[in-house]
Amino acid sequence: MESADTQMRLNIAPLAANTSLRTLAYDAIKKAITEMDMYGQESEIRLDERQLSHDLGVSRTPIREALTVLEQEGFVRSVPRRGIFVVRKSKREIIDMIIVWAALESMAARLATSRASDRDLTELRDMFHDFEAEAPAEHMNEYSNANIRFHQTIIRLGGCAMIGEVTENLFIHIRGIRAVSVRQENRSERSLQEHRAIIAALVARDADLAERLVREHTLGLAAHVEKHGRFPS
């Protein structure tokens, strides 16, 4: 028996006229996939080529071309007689991806202790200013978004372009997993405490401590997924 799937309308805007409509369609669809809650539902996520064409305001040709590139990159998959589906990883694949992310982000944190400016670190700390008076659980959507920005910022502050490039395609899945897991098992409060400790280590320019705390924080997510995660087989 075939599993149920959900036809997903992506959050995208019409494209401006341009000679490279395929590139614009690719960027718009990839961005929308990256920002979607792909692990927040059990059913498969199917994309509607006709709806994408309508929403982006272009013919179906650049949509097909963009989807072909996205399939080659592993973001979507084509199923004969069923359609185009967003690729979601298995539980084992997700855990492996988190482990790789832990290694890369922890190195970025080490680099950030010597490369980030004082202003950069102040802005990192200010991401959580709104959660000083009230628990993250009371503003879960806002905290979830801040959580994602926090980890992206550490990667950026490391100042290593190769780390940024390697993590870019991992991010689509890591973002989805963090968005789901932060709502479970009171992880938001623990997450906030761990973020504060990481920021303190960065501000103190303690490379060993910052690297270790980031690694342990992210491996904690892997352990959580191992214990509680329910993902495609």
CSV table of C-alpha atoms in Angstrom, one decimal:
chain,number,residue,atom,x,y,z
A,1,MET,CA,0.0,0.0,0.0
A,2,GLU,CA,1.4,3.4,-1.0
A,3,SER,CA,2.0,5.9,1.8
A,4,ALA,CA,0.0,9.1,1.9
A,5,ASP,CA,1.6,12.2,0.7
A,6,THR,CA,0.9,15.9,1.1
A,7,GLN,CA,0.9,18.3,-1.8
A,8,MET,CA,2.8,21.3,-0.6
A,9,ARG,CA,2.3,24.9,-1.8
A,10,LEU,CA,5.7,26.6,-1.3
A,11,ASN,CA,6.0,30.1,0.2
A,12,ILE,CA,7.3,31.8,-2.9
A,13,ALA,CA,6.7,35.1,-4.8
A,14,PRO,CA,6.5,35.8,-8.6
A,15,LEU,CA,9.9,36.1,-10.4
A,16,ALA,CA,11.0,39.3,-12.1
A,17,ALA,CA,11.6,39.1,-15.8
A,18,ASN,CA,15.1,37.9,-16.5
A,19,THR,CA,17.0,36.0,-19.1
A,20,SER,CA,17.9,33.3,-16.6
A,21,LEU,CA,14.5,32.2,-15.4
A,22,ARG,CA,15.8,28.7,-14.6
A,23,THR,CA,18.3,30.2,-12.2
A,24,LEU,CA,15.7,32.4,-10.6
A,25,ALA,CA,13.2,29.5,-10.3
A,26,TYR,CA,16.0,27.3,-8.9
A,27,ASP,CA,16.9,29.9,-6.2
A,28,ALA,CA,13.3,30.5,-5.3
A,29,ILE,CA,12.3,26.9,-5.0
A,30,LYS,CA,15.4,25.9,-3.1
A,31,LYS,CA,14.9,28.8,-0.6
A,32,ALA,CA,11.3,27.8,-0.1
A,33,ILE,CA,12.3,24.1,0.5
A,34,THR,CA,15.0,25.2,2.9
A,35,GLU,CA,12.5,27.3,4.9
A,36,MET,CA,9.7,24.7,5.0
A,37,ASP,CA,8.9,22.5,8.0
A,38,MET,CA,9.8,19.3,6.2
A,39,TYR,CA,10.1,17.1,9.3
A,40,GLY,CA,7.0,18.5,11.0
A,41,GLN,CA,4.7,16.0,9.3
A,42,GLU,CA,4.9,12.3,8.6
A,43,SER,CA,3.4,12.3,5.1
A,44,GLU,CA,5.6,12.8,2.0
A,45,ILE,CA,5.7,16.4,0.6
A,46,ARG,CA,4.8,16.5,-3.1
A,47,LEU,CA,5.4,19.6,-5.2
A,48,ASP,CA,2.9,20.7,-7.9
A,49,GLU,CA,4.7,21.9,-11.0
A,50,ARG,CA,1.6,23.7,-12.3
A,51,GLN,CA,1.2,25.6,-8.9
A,52,LEU,CA,4.9,26.5,-8.9
A,53,SER,CA,4.5,27.9,-12.4
A,54,HIS,CA,1.5,30.0,-11.3
A,55,ASP,CA,3.1,31.2,-8.1
A,56,LEU,CA,6.4,32.2,-9.8
A,57,GLY,CA,4.7,33.8,-12.8
A,58,VAL,CA,6.7,31.8,-15.4
A,59,SER,CA,6.1,29.0,-17.8
A,60,ARG,CA,6.6,25.4,-16.7
A,61,THR,CA,9.8,25.0,-18.8
A,62,PRO,CA,12.1,26.9,-16.3
A,63,ILE,CA,10.3,25.2,-13.4
A,64,ARG,CA,11.1,21.7,-14.9
A,65,GLU,CA,14.7,22.8,-15.5
A,66,ALA,CA,15.0,24.0,-12.0
A,67,LEU,CA,13.5,20.9,-10.6
A,68,THR,CA,15.9,18.8,-12.7
A,69,VAL,CA,18.9,20.6,-11.1
A,70,LEU,CA,17.4,20.3,-7.6
A,71,GLU,CA,17.0,16.5,-8.2
A,72,GLN,CA,20.6,16.2,-9.3
A,73,GLU,CA,21.6,18.0,-6.1
A,74,GLY,CA,19.4,15.7,-4.0
A,75,PHE,CA,16.8,18.2,-2.8
A,76,VAL,CA,13.9,16.6,-4.7
A,77,ARG,CA,13.1,13.2,-6.3
A,78,SER,CA,10.9,12.3,-9.2
A,79,VAL,CA,8.6,9.3,-8.9
A,80,PRO,CA,7.0,8.1,-12.1
A,81,ARG,CA,3.3,8.6,-12.2
A,82,ARG,CA,3.3,10.2,-8.8
A,83,GLY,CA,5.2,13.5,-9.2
A,84,ILE,CA,8.1,15.4,-7.6
A,85,PHE,CA,8.7,15.0,-3.9
A,86,VAL,CA,10.9,16.9,-1.4
A,87,VAL,CA,13.7,14.5,-0.3
A,88,ARG,CA,13.7,13.8,3.4
A,89,LYS,CA,16.5,11.8,5.1
A,90,SER,CA,16.2,8.6,7.1
A,91,LYS,CA,16.9,8.6,10.8
A,92,ARG,CA,20.3,7.1,10.3
A,93,GLU,CA,21.2,9.6,7.6
A,94,ILE,CA,20.0,12.5,9.8
A,95,ILE,CA,22.1,11.4,12.8
A,96,ASP,CA,25.2,11.1,10.5
A,97,MET,CA,24.5,14.6,9.1
A,98,ILE,CA,24.3,16.0,12.6
A,99,ILE,CA,27.6,14.4,13.5
A,100,VAL,CA,29.2,16.1,10.5
A,101,TRP,CA,27.6,19.4,11.4
A,102,ALA,CA,28.9,19.1,15.0
A,103,ALA,CA,32.5,18.7,13.7
A,104,LEU,CA,32.2,21.6,11.3
A,105,GLU,CA,30.3,24.0,13.6
A,106,SER,CA,32.7,23.3,16.5
A,107,MET,CA,35.6,24.2,14.3
A,108,ALA,CA,33.9,27.3,13.2
A,109,ALA,CA,33.4,28.2,16.9
A,110,ARG,CA,37.1,27.7,17.5
A,111,LEU,CA,38.0,30.0,14.6
A,112,ALA,CA,35.4,32.5,15.7
A,113,THR,CA,37.2,33.1,19.0
A,114,SER,CA,40.0,34.8,17.2
A,115,ARG,CA,38.2,36.1,14.1
A,116,ALA,CA,34.8,37.4,15.3
A,117,SER,CA,34.7,41.1,16.4
A,118,ASP,CA,33.3,42.2,19.8
A,119,ARG,CA,30.4,43.6,17.9
A,120,ASP,CA,29.7,40.3,16.2
A,121,LEU,CA,29.6,38.5,19.6
A,122,THR,CA,27.3,41.2,21.1
A,123,GLU,CA,24.9,40.7,18.2
A,124,LEU,CA,25.1,37.0,18.8
A,125,ARG,CA,24.2,37.4,22.4
A,126,ASP,CA,21.4,39.9,21.6
A,127,MET,CA,19.6,37.2,19.6
A,128,PHE,CA,18.2,35.8,22.8
A,129,HIS,CA,17.5,39.1,24.6
A,130,ASP,CA,13.8,38.6,24.2
A,131,PHE,CA,13.9,35.4,26.1
A,132,GLU,CA,15.5,36.8,29.2
A,133,ALA,CA,12.2,37.6,31.0
A,134,GLU,CA,10.0,34.8,29.5
A,135,ALA,CA,10.7,31.1,28.9
A,136,PRO,CA,11.4,30.1,25.3
A,137,ALA,CA,8.5,27.7,25.4
A,138,GLU,CA,6.1,30.8,25.6
A,139,HIS,CA,7.4,32.1,22.3
A,140,MET,CA,8.4,28.8,20.5
A,141,ASN,CA,8.3,30.0,16.9
A,142,GLU,CA,10.4,33.1,17.7
A,143,TYR,CA,12.8,31.0,19.7
A,144,SER,CA,13.1,28.3,17.0
A,145,ASN,CA,14.0,31.0,14.5
A,146,ALA,CA,16.6,32.5,16.8
A,147,ASN,CA,18.0,29.0,17.4
A,148,ILE,CA,18.5,28.5,13.7
A,149,ARG,CA,20.1,32.0,13.2
A,150,PHE,CA,22.4,31.3,16.1
A,151,HIS,CA,24.0,28.2,14.5
A,152,GLN,CA,24.2,29.9,11.1
A,153,THR,CA,25.9,32.8,12.7
A,154,ILE,CA,28.6,30.7,14.4
A,155,ILE,CA,29.4,29.1,11.0
A,156,ARG,CA,29.6,32.6,9.5
A,157,LEU,CA,31.8,34.0,12.3
A,158,GLY,CA,34.3,31.2,11.8
A,159,GLY,CA,35.2,33.0,8.6
A,160,CYS,CA,36.0,29.8,6.7
A,161,ALA,CA,34.4,29.8,3.3
A,162,MET,CA,34.8,26.1,2.8
A,163,ILE,CA,33.0,25.3,6.1
A,164,GLY,CA,30.2,27.6,4.9
A,165,GLU,CA,30.0,25.8,1.5
A,166,VAL,CA,30.0,22.3,3.0
A,167,THR,CA,27.3,23.1,5.6
A,168,GLU,CA,25.0,24.9,3.1
A,169,ASN,CA,23.4,21.7,1.7
A,170,LEU,CA,23.3,20.1,5.2
A,171,PHE,CA,21.5,23.1,6.5
A,172,ILE,CA,18.2,22.3,4.8
A,173,HIS,CA,17.9,19.1,6.9
A,174,ILE,CA,19.6,20.4,10.1
A,175,ARG,CA,17.2,23.3,10.2
A,176,GLY,CA,14.2,21.1,9.9
A,177,ILE,CA,15.4,18.7,12.6
A,178,ARG,CA,16.2,21.6,15.0
A,179,ALA,CA,12.8,23.2,14.4
A,180,VAL,CA,11.1,20.0,15.4
A,181,SER,CA,13.3,18.8,18.2
A,182,VAL,CA,13.5,22.2,20.1
A,183,ARG,CA,9.8,21.8,20.8
A,184,GLN,CA,10.3,18.3,22.5
A,185,GLU,CA,11.3,17.2,25.9
A,186,ASN,CA,11.7,20.8,27.2
A,187,ARG,CA,14.7,21.1,24.9
A,188,SER,CA,14.1,24.8,24.4
A,189,GLU,CA,15.1,25.7,27.9
A,190,ARG,CA,18.2,23.5,27.9
A,191,SER,CA,19.1,24.8,24.4
A,192,LEU,CA,19.0,28.4,25.7
A,193,GLN,CA,21.2,27.6,28.7
A,194,GLU,CA,23.7,25.9,26.4
A,195,HIS,CA,23.7,28.8,24.0
A,196,ARG,CA,24.5,31.2,26.8
A,197,ALA,CA,27.5,29.0,27.8
A,198,ILE,CA,28.7,28.9,24.2
A,199,ILE,CA,28.4,32.7,23.9
A,200,ALA,CA,30.3,33.2,27.2
A,201,ALA,CA,33.1,31.0,25.9
A,202,LEU,CA,33.3,32.9,22.6
A,203,VAL,CA,33.3,36.3,24.4
A,204,ALA,CA,36.1,35.0,26.7
A,205,ARG,CA,38.0,34.0,23.5
A,206,ASP,CA,38.4,30.5,24.9
A,207,ALA,CA,38.9,28.4,21.8
A,208,ASP,CA,39.0,25.0,23.5
A,209,LEU,CA,35.9,25.6,25.5
A,210,ALA,CA,33.9,27.1,22.7
A,211,GLU,CA,34.8,24.2,20.4
A,212,ARG,CA,33.9,21.6,23.0
A,213,LEU,CA,30.6,23.2,24.1
A,214,VAL,CA,29.4,23.6,20.5
A,215,ARG,CA,30.3,20.0,19.7
A,216,GLU,CA,28.6,18.6,22.8
A,217,HIS,CA,25.5,20.8,22.2
A,218,THR,CA,25.1,19.5,18.6
A,219,LEU,CA,25.9,15.9,19.6
A,220,GLY,CA,23.1,16.2,22.2
A,221,LEU,CA,20.8,16.8,19.2
A,222,ALA,CA,22.0,13.6,17.6
A,223,ALA,CA,21.3,11.7,20.9
A,224,HIS,CA,17.8,13.2,21.0
A,225,VAL,CA,17.1,12.2,17.5
A,226,GLU,CA,18.4,8.7,18.2
A,227,LYS,CA,16.0,8.3,21.2
A,228,HIS,CA,12.9,10.2,20.0
A,229,GLY,CA,13.2,10.8,16.3
A,230,ARG,CA,10.5,9.5,13.9
A,231,PHE,CA,11.6,9.9,10.4
A,232,PRO,CA,11.3,8.2,7.0
A,233,SER,CA,12.6,4.7,6.9
